Coordinates of C-alpha atoms in Angstrom, one line a residue:
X1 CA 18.2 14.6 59.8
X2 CA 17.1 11.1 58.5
X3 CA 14.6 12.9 56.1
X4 CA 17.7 15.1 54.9
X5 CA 20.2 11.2 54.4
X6 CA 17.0 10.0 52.7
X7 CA 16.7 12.2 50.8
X8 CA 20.4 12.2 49.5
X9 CA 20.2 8.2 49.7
X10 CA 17.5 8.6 46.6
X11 CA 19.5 11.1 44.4
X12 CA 22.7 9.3 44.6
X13 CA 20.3 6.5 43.4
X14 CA 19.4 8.2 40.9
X15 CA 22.5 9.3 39.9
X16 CA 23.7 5.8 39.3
X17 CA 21.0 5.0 37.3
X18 CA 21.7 7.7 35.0
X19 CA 25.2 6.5 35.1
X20 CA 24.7 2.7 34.0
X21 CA 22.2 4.1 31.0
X22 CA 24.7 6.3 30.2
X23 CA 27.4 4.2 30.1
X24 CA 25.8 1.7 28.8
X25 CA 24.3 3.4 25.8
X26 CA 27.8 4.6 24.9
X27 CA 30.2 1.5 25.9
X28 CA 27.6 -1.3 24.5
X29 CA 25.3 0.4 22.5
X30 CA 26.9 1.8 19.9
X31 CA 28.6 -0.7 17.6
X32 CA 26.2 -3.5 18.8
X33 CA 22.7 -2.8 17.6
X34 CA 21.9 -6.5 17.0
X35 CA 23.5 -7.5 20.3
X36 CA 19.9 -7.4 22.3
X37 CA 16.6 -7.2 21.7
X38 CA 14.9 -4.1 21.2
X39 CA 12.2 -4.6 23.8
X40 CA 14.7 -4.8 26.2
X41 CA 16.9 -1.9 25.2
X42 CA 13.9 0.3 25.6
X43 CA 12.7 -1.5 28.5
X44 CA 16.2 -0.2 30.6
X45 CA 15.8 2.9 29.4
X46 CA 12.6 3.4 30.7
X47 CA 12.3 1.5 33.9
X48 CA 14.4 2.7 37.0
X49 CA 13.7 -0.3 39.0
X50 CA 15.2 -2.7 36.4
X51 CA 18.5 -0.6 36.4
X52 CA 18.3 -0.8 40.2
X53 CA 17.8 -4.5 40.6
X54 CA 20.8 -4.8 38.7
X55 CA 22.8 -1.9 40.6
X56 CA 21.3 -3.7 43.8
X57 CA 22.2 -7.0 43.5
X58 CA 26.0 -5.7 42.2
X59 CA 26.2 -3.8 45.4
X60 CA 25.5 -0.8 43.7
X61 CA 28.9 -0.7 41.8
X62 CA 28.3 0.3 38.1
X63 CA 31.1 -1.5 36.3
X64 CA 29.7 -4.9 37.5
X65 CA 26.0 -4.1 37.0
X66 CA 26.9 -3.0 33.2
X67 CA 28.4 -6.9 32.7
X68 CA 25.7 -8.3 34.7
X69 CA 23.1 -6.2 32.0
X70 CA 25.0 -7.0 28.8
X71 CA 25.0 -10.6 29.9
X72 CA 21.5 -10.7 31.0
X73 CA 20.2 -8.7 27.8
X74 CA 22.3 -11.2 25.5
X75 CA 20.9 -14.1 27.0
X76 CA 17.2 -12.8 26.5
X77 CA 17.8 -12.3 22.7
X78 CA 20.0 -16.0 22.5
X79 CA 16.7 -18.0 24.4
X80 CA 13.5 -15.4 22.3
X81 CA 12.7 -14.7 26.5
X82 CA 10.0 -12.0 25.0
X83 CA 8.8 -14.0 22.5
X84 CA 8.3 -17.6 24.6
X85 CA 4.7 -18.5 25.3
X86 CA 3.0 -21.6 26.4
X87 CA 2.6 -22.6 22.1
X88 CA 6.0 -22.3 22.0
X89 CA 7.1 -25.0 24.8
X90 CA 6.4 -28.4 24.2
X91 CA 2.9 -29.6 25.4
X92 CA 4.9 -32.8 27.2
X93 CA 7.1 -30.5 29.5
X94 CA 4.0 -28.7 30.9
X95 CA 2.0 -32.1 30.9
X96 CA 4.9 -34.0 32.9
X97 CA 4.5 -31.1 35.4
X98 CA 8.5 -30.9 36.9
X99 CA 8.6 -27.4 37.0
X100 CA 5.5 -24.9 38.1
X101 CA 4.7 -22.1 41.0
X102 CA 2.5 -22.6 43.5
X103 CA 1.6 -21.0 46.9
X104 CA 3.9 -19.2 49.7
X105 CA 6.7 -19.6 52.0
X106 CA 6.1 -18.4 55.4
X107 CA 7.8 -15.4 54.4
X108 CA 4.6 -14.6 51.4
X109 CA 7.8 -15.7 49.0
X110 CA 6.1 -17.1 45.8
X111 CA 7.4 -21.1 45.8
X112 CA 9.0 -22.1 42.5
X113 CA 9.1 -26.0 43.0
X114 CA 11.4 -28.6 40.9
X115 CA 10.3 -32.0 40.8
X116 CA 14.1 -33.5 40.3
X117 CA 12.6 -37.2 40.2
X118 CA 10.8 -36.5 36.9
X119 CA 14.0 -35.0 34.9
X120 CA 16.4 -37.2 32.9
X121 CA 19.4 -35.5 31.2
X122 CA 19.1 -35.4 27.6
X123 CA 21.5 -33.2 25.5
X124 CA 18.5 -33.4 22.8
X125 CA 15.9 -31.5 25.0
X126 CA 18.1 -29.7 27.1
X127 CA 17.5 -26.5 24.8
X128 CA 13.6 -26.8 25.6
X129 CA 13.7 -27.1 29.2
X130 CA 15.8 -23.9 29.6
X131 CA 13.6 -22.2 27.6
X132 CA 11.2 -23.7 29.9
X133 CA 12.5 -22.7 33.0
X134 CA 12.7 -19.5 31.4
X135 CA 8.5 -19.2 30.8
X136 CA 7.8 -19.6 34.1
X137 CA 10.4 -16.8 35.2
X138 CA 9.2 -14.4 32.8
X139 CA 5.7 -15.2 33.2
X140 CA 6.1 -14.5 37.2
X141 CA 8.2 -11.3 36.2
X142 CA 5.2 -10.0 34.5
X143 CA 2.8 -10.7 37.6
X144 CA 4.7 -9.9 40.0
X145 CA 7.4 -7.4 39.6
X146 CA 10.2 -7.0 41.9
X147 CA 8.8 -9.7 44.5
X148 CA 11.6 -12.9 45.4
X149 CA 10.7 -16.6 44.7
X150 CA 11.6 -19.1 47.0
X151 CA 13.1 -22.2 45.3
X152 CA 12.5 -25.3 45.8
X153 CA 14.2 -28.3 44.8
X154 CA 12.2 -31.7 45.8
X155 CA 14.5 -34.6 45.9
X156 CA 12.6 -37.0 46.7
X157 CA 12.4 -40.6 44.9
X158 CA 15.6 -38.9 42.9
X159 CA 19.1 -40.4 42.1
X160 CA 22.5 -39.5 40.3
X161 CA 20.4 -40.2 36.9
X162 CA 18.1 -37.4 37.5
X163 CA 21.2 -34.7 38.5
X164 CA 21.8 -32.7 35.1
X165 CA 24.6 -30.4 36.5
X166 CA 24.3 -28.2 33.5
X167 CA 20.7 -27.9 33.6
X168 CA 21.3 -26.7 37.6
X169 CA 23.7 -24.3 36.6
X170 CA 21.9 -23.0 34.1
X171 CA 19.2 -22.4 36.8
X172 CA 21.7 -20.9 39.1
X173 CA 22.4 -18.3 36.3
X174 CA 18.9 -17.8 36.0
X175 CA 18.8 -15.8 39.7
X176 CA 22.6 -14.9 39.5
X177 CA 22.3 -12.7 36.4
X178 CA 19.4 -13.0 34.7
X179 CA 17.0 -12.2 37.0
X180 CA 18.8 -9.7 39.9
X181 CA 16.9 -9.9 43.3
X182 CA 14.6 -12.6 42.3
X183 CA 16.0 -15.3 45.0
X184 CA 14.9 -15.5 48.6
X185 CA 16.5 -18.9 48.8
X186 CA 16.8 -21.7 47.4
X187 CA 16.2 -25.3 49.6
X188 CA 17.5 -28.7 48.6
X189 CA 14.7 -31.2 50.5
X190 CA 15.3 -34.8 51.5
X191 CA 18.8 -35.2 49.1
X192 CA 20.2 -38.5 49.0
X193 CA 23.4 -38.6 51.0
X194 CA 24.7 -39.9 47.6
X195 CA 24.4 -36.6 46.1
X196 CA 26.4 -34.9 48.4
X197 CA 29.5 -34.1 46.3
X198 CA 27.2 -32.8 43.3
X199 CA 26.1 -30.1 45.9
X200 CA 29.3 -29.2 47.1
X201 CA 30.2 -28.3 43.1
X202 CA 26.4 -26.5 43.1
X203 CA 28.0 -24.5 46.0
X204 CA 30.9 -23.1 44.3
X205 CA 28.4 -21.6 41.7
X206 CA 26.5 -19.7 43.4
X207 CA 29.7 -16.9 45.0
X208 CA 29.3 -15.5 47.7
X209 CA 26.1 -12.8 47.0
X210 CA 24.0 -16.3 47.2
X211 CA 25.8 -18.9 48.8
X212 CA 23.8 -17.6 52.4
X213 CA 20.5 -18.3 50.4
X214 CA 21.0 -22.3 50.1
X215 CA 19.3 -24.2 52.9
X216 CA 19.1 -27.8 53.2
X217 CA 16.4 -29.2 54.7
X218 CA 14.7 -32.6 55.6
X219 CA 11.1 -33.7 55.5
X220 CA 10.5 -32.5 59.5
X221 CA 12.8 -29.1 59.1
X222 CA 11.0 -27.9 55.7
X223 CA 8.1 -26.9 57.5
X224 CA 10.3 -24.1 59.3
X225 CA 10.3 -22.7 55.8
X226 CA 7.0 -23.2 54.6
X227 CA 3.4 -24.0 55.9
X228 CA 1.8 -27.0 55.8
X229 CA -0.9 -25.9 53.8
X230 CA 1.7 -25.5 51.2
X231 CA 3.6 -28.6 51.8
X232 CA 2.7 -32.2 49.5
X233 CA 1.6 -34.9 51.9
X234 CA 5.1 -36.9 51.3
X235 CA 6.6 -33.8 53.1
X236 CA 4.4 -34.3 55.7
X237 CA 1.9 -31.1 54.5
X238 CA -2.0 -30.8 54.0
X239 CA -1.9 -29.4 50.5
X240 CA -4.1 -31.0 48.6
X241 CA -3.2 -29.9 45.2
X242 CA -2.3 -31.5 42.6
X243 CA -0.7 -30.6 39.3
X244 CA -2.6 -31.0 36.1
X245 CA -2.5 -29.1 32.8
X246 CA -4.1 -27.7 31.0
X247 CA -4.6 -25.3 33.1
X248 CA -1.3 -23.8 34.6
X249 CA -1.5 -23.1 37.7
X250 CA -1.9 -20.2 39.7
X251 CA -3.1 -18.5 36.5
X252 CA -4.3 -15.1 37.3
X253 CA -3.7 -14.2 41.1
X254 CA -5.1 -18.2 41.6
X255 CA -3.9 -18.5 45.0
X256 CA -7.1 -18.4 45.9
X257 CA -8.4 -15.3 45.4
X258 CA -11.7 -14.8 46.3
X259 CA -14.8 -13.2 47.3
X260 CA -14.8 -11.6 51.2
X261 CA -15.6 -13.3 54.0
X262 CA -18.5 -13.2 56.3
X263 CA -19.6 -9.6 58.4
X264 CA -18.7 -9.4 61.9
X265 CA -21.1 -9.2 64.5
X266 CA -19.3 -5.8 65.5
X267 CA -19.5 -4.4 62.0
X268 CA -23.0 -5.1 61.4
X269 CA -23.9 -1.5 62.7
X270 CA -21.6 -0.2 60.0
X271 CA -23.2 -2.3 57.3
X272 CA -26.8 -0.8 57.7
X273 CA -25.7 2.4 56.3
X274 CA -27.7 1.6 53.3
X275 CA -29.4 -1.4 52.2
X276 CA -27.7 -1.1 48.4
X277 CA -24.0 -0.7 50.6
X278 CA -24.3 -3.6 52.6
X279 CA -25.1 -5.9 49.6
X280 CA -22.2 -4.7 47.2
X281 CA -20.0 -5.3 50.8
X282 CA -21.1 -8.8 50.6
X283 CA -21.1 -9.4 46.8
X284 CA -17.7 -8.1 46.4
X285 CA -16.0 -6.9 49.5
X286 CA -12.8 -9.3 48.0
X287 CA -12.8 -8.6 44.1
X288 CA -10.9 -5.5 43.4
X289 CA -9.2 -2.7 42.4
X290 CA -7.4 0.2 43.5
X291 CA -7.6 3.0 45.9
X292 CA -7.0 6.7 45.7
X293 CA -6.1 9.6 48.3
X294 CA -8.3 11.5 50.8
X295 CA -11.1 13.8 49.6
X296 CA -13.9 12.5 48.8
X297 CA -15.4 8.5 49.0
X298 CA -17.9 7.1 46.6
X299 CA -19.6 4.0 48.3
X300 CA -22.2 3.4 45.9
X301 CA -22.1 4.2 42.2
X302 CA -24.9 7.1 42.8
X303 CA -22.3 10.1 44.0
X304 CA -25.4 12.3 45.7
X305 CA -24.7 10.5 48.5
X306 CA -21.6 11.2 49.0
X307 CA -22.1 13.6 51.7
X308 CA -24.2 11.5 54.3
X309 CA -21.7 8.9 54.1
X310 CA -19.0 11.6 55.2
X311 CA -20.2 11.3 59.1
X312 CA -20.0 7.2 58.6
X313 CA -16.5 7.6 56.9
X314 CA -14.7 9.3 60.6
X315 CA -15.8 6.1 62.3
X316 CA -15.3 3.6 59.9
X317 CA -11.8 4.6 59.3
X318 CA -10.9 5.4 63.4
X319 CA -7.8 3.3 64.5
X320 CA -7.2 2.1 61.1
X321 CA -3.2 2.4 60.2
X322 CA -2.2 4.8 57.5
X323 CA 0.2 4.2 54.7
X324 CA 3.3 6.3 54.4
X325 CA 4.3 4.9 51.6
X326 CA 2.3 5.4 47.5
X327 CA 3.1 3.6 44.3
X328 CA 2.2 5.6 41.7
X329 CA 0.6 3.8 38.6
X330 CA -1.4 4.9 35.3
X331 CA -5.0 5.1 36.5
X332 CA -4.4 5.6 40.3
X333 CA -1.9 6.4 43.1
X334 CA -2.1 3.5 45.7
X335 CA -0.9 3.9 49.3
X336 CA 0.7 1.9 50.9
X337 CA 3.1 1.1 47.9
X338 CA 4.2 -2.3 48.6
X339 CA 2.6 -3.9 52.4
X340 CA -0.2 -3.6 54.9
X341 CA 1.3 -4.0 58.6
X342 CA -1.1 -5.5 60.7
X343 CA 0.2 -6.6 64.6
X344 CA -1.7 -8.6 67.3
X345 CA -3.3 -5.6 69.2
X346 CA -6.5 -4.0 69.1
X347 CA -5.5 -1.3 67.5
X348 CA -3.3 -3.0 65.0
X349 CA -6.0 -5.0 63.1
X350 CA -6.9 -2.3 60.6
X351 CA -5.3 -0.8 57.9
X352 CA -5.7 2.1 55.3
X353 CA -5.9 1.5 51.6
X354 CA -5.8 5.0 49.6
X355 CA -6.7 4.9 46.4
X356 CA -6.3 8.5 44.0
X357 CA -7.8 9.1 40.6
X358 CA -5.0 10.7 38.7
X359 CA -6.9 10.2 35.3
X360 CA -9.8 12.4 33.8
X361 CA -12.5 10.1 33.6
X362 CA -14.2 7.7 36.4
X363 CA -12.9 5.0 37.7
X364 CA -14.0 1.5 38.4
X365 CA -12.0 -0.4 40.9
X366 CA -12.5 -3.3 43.2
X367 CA -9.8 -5.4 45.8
X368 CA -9.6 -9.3 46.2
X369 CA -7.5 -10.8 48.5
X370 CA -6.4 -14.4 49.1
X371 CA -7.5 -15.1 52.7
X372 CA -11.1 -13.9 52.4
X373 CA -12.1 -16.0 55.5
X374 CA -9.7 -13.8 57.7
X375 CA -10.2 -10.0 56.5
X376 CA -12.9 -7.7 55.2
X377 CA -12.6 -5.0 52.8
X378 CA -14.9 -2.0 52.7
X379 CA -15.9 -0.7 50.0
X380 CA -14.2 -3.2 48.2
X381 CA -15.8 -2.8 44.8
X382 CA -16.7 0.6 43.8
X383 CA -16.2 3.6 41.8
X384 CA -13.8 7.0 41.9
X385 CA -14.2 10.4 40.4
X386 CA -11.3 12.2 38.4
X387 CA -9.2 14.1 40.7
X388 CA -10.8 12.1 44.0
X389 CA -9.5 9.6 46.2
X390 CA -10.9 6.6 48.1
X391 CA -10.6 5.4 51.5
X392 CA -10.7 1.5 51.9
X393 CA -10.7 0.0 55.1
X394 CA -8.7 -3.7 55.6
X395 CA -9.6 -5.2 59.0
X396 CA -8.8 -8.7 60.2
X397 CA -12.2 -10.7 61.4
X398 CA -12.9 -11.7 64.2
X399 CA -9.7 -13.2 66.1
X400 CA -7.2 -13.7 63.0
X401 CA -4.2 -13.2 62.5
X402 CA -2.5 -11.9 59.2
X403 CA 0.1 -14.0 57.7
X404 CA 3.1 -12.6 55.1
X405 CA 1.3 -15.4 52.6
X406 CA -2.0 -13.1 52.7
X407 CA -2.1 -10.5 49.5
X408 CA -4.2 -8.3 48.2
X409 CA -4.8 -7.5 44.5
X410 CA -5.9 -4.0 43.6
X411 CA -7.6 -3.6 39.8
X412 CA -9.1 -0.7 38.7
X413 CA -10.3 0.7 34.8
X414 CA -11.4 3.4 33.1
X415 CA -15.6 3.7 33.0
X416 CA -17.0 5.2 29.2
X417 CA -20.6 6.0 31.0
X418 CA -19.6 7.1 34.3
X419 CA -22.6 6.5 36.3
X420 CA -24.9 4.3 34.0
X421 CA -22.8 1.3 34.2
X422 CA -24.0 -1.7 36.5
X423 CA -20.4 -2.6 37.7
X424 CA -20.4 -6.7 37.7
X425 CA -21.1 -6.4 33.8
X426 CA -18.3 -3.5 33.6
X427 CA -15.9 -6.0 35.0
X428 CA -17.6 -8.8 32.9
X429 CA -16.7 -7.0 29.6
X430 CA -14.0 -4.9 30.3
X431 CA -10.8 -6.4 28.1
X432 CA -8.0 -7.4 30.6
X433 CA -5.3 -4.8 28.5
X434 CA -7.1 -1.7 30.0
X435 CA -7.0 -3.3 33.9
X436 CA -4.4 -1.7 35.9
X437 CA -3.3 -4.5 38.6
X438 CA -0.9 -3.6 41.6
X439 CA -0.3 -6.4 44.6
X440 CA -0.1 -6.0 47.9
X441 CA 1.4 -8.5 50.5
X442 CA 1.1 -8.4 54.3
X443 CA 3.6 -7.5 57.2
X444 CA 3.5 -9.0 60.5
X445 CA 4.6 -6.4 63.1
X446 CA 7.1 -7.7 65.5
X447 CA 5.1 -8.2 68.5
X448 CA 2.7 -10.5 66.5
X449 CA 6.2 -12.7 64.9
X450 CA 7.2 -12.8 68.5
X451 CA 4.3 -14.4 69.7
X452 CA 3.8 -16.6 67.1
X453 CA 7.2 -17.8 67.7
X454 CA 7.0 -18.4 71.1
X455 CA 4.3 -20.8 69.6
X456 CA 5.7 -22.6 66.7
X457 CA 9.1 -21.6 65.9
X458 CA 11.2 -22.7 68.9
X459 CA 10.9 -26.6 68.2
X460 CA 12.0 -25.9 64.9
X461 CA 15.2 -23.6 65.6
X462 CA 15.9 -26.3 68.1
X463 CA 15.5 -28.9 65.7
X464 CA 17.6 -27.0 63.4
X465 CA 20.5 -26.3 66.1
X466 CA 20.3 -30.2 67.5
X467 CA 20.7 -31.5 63.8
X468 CA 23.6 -28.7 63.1
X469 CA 25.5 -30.2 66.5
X470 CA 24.8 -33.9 65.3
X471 CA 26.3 -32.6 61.8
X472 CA 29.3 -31.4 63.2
X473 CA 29.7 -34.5 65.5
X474 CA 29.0 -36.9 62.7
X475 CA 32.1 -34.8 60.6
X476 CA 34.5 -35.1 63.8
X477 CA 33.5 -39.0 64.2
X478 CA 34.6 -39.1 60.5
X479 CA 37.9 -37.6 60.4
X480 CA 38.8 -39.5 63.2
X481 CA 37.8 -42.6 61.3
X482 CA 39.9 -40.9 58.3
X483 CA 43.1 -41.1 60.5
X484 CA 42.7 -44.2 62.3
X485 CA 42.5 -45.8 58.9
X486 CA 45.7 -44.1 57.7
X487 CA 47.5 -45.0 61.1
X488 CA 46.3 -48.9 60.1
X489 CA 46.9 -49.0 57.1
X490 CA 50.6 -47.5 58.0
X491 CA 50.6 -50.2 60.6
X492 CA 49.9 -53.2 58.1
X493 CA 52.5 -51.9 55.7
X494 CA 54.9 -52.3 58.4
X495 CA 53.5 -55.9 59.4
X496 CA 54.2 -57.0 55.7
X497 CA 57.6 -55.8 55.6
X498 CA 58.6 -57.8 58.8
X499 CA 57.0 -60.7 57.9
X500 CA 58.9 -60.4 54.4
X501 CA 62.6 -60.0 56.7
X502 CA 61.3 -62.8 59.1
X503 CA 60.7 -64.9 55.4
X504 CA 64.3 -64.5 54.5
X505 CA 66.0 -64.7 57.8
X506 CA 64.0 -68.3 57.6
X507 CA 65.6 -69.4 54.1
X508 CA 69.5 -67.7 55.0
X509 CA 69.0 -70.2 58.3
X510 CA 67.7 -73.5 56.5
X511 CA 70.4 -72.7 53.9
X512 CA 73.3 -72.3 56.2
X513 CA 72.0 -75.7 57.8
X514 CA 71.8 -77.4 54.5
X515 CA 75.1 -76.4 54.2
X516 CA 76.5 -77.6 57.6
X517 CA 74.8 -80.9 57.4
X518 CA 76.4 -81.9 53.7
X519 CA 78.7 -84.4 53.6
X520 CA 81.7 -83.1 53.0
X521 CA 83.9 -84.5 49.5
X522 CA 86.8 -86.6 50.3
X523 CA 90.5 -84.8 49.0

């Protein structure tokens, strides 16, 4: 019965894509050819989840996705959003370093952090810094398709000189239309009590599809949000970085990424399988590329051997957790489409990456992740035949635990010489264009959230609830204050106007005795 609503869930989907093209092409397409640009025209037509984003974030009601598109789609073609690039921002906005991404919430959401102290409105570069703001949005829209950002606005050191309410509208706009489904939330950090009214305007902008999405926070309740590895020391965090440019940061999947971590005493066993194995399961166990559906697994570039690895593949693979879910792409089918779940238990610290060849020629594909030091990957950098699929193994060393800031990156290319090609130099020369990339992040099964809850979340929701109660009291102590200063003010009003009788009664009396005690004229 569920598979049967499923089912019906997707084609009504589907249906209501077909309908916003449709209408679309015939209510805004046909006398406006100049209205957007091309790129993105053919971009809806093509792409189901971009029409869904929209549908999505409209609640799925098509006459209010179509404005949100021909809003969005105008504004893309008004700012050049496919033709910005890092020549065409000035060198001083990236050098100043207000706006940039780096690392995670503790929800994996990517951070997208304004530095408000280091922005001063000026109607001469406001132009610029939208199209700035607009860069770094389309740059993550390219890397990471269809995954939220977390924003983050530092107030720290800030005053009413650095609030540019246009410029913060203009960013609200950003997530309300031009980029559906990209906000997880957005959190206002240490603002001056001074700012408060500015706020309450932000507020009004962002209706009511976002308004559950602001959260303000101060330097102790941020880190319920985010980690402290992710946190600047004047937020009371451990992350050491520091913005510089050139480079930008997090530039390719820089978050780290890197090379696996060290074998487990328990998985040494598994590593003598051959002496060539073992090595490339060192080398590169956290570089890589994609993985493919069950038939056959190619550990080592020689594919003879693929049947005395066949007995080591039952065990290797026992207990591991397998995907329900595949993303289809150009070179390979990856399962699980979108999340490894791993849990607390035993039995929940492994997980099943399938990787299928749906190409004609062989593939080259390798897997990086950026928590080496808590998982290994096996084989993580490898090869796939046409038609074949690969098995990889993800399995949390020794007592970690995952975290929803841990992702994977699978790459994989096409080989020429299939067989004859020493893989480090393949991925040394092969041109980035022909890489096929697809992300991963991590789910923490509820057992695992509980426990680490129990651990480190209570003092925060506390936290949270005791500064909501001292909010609310502060706002009763305030009216309170409001009215007793109306009641006094009503009560010195009153005092005035006595004192202004008692005046007058004073001079009628001293003039009736003025007149009493004058001599009086003789007739």
């Amino acid at each position: 019965m569920a598979e049967l609503e499923q089912h019906e869930g997707a084609q009504d989907l589907e249906k209501k894509i077909e309908e916003t093209r449709l209408r679309f092409n015939n209510e805004f397409l046909q006398d406006s050819t100049d209205k957007y640009d091309s790129q993105d025209v053919e971009r809806l037509q093509k792409d189901d989840s971009l029409v869904e984003g929209y549908l999505q974030w409209r609640l799925y009601v098509v006459d209010d996705a179509l404005k949100m598109i021909d809003e969005s789609l105008q504004w893309r073609k008004e700012y050049g959003v496919n033709d910005i690039t890092e020549s065409t921002i000035p060198k001083w906005m990236f050098e100043i370093g207000a706006v940039y991404l780096h690392g995670y919430d503790k929800e994996g959401n990517k951070l997208f952090w304004f530095k408000v102290k280091l922005h001063v409105k000026d109607a001469k570069t406001i132009m610029d810094k939208k199209k700035y703001v607009a860069f770094w949005l389309e740059r993550y829209a390219k890397k990471e398709p269809g995954m939220p950002l977390t924003v983050v606005f530092d107030m720290a050191e800030s005053g009413l000189g650095n609030i540019d309410m246009e410029f913060v509208k203009y960013i609200i706009n950003c997530f309300k239309v031009y980029y559906p489904k990209f906000l997880s939330k957005m959190i206002i950090v240490d603002m001056p009590w001074i700012m408060n009214a500015a706020w309450k305007i932000v507020k009004s902008w962002l209706g009511p599809e976002a308004i559950s999405k602001l959260k303000f926070a101060s330097r102790s309740e941020i880190q319920g949000f985010i980690g402290l590895e992710y946190l600047p020391a004047h937020m009371g965090g451990t992350d050491p970085f520091k913005y510089s440019y050139p480079p930008l940061p997090d530039d390719d999947f820089q978050t780290p990424t890197c090379e696996n971590g060290p074998i487990a005493d328990e998985d040494e066993a598994e590593s003598k399988e051959g002496e060539i194995d073992s090595k490339d399961a060192l080398e590169s166990s956290f570089s890589s590329e994609i993985a493919v559906k069950p038939k056959k697994v190619n550990f080592l570039e020689d594919s003879l051997r693929c049947e005395d690895n066949d007995k080591g593949e039952s065990s290797r693979t026992k207990g591991a957790r397998k995907p329900l879910t595949t993303f289809k792409g150009p070179l390979l089918d990856v399962s699980p489409a979108e999340e490894l779940c791993f849990g607390s238990a035993e039995t929940e610290k492994k997980c099943l990456i399938i990787l299928g060849n749906v190409t004609k020629n062989q593939l080259a594909f390798k897997v990086r992740t950026t928590a080496p030091e808590k998982y290994r990957v096996k084989p993580s950098n490898s090869c796939c035949d046409p038609g074949a699929s690969v098995e990889i193994v993800v399995s949390l060393h020794g007592g970690s635990q995952a975290s929803p800031q841990d992702r994977f990156l699978v790459m994989a290319a096409e080989m020429d010489n299939a067989g004859s090609q020493d893989l480090t130099q393949f991925w040394k020369e092969v041109p980035k264009a022909k890489v096929m990339e697809h992300r991963l992040r991590c789910q923490v099964l509820e057992g695992a959230k509980q426990a680490a809850s129990a651990l480190g979340d209570g003092p925060v929701e506390k936290g949270a609830a005791d500064q909501q109660e001292f909010s609310s009291a502060l706002m009763r102590l305030m009216t309170c204050s409001a009215r007793t200063e109306q009641k006094l003010n009503a009560c010195l009003w009153v005092q005035k106007v006595l004192i202004g009788l008692v005046l007058l009664l004073v001079v009628l009396n001293l003039l009736c005795l003025h007149l009493l005690m004058a001599p009086q004229r003789p007739s």
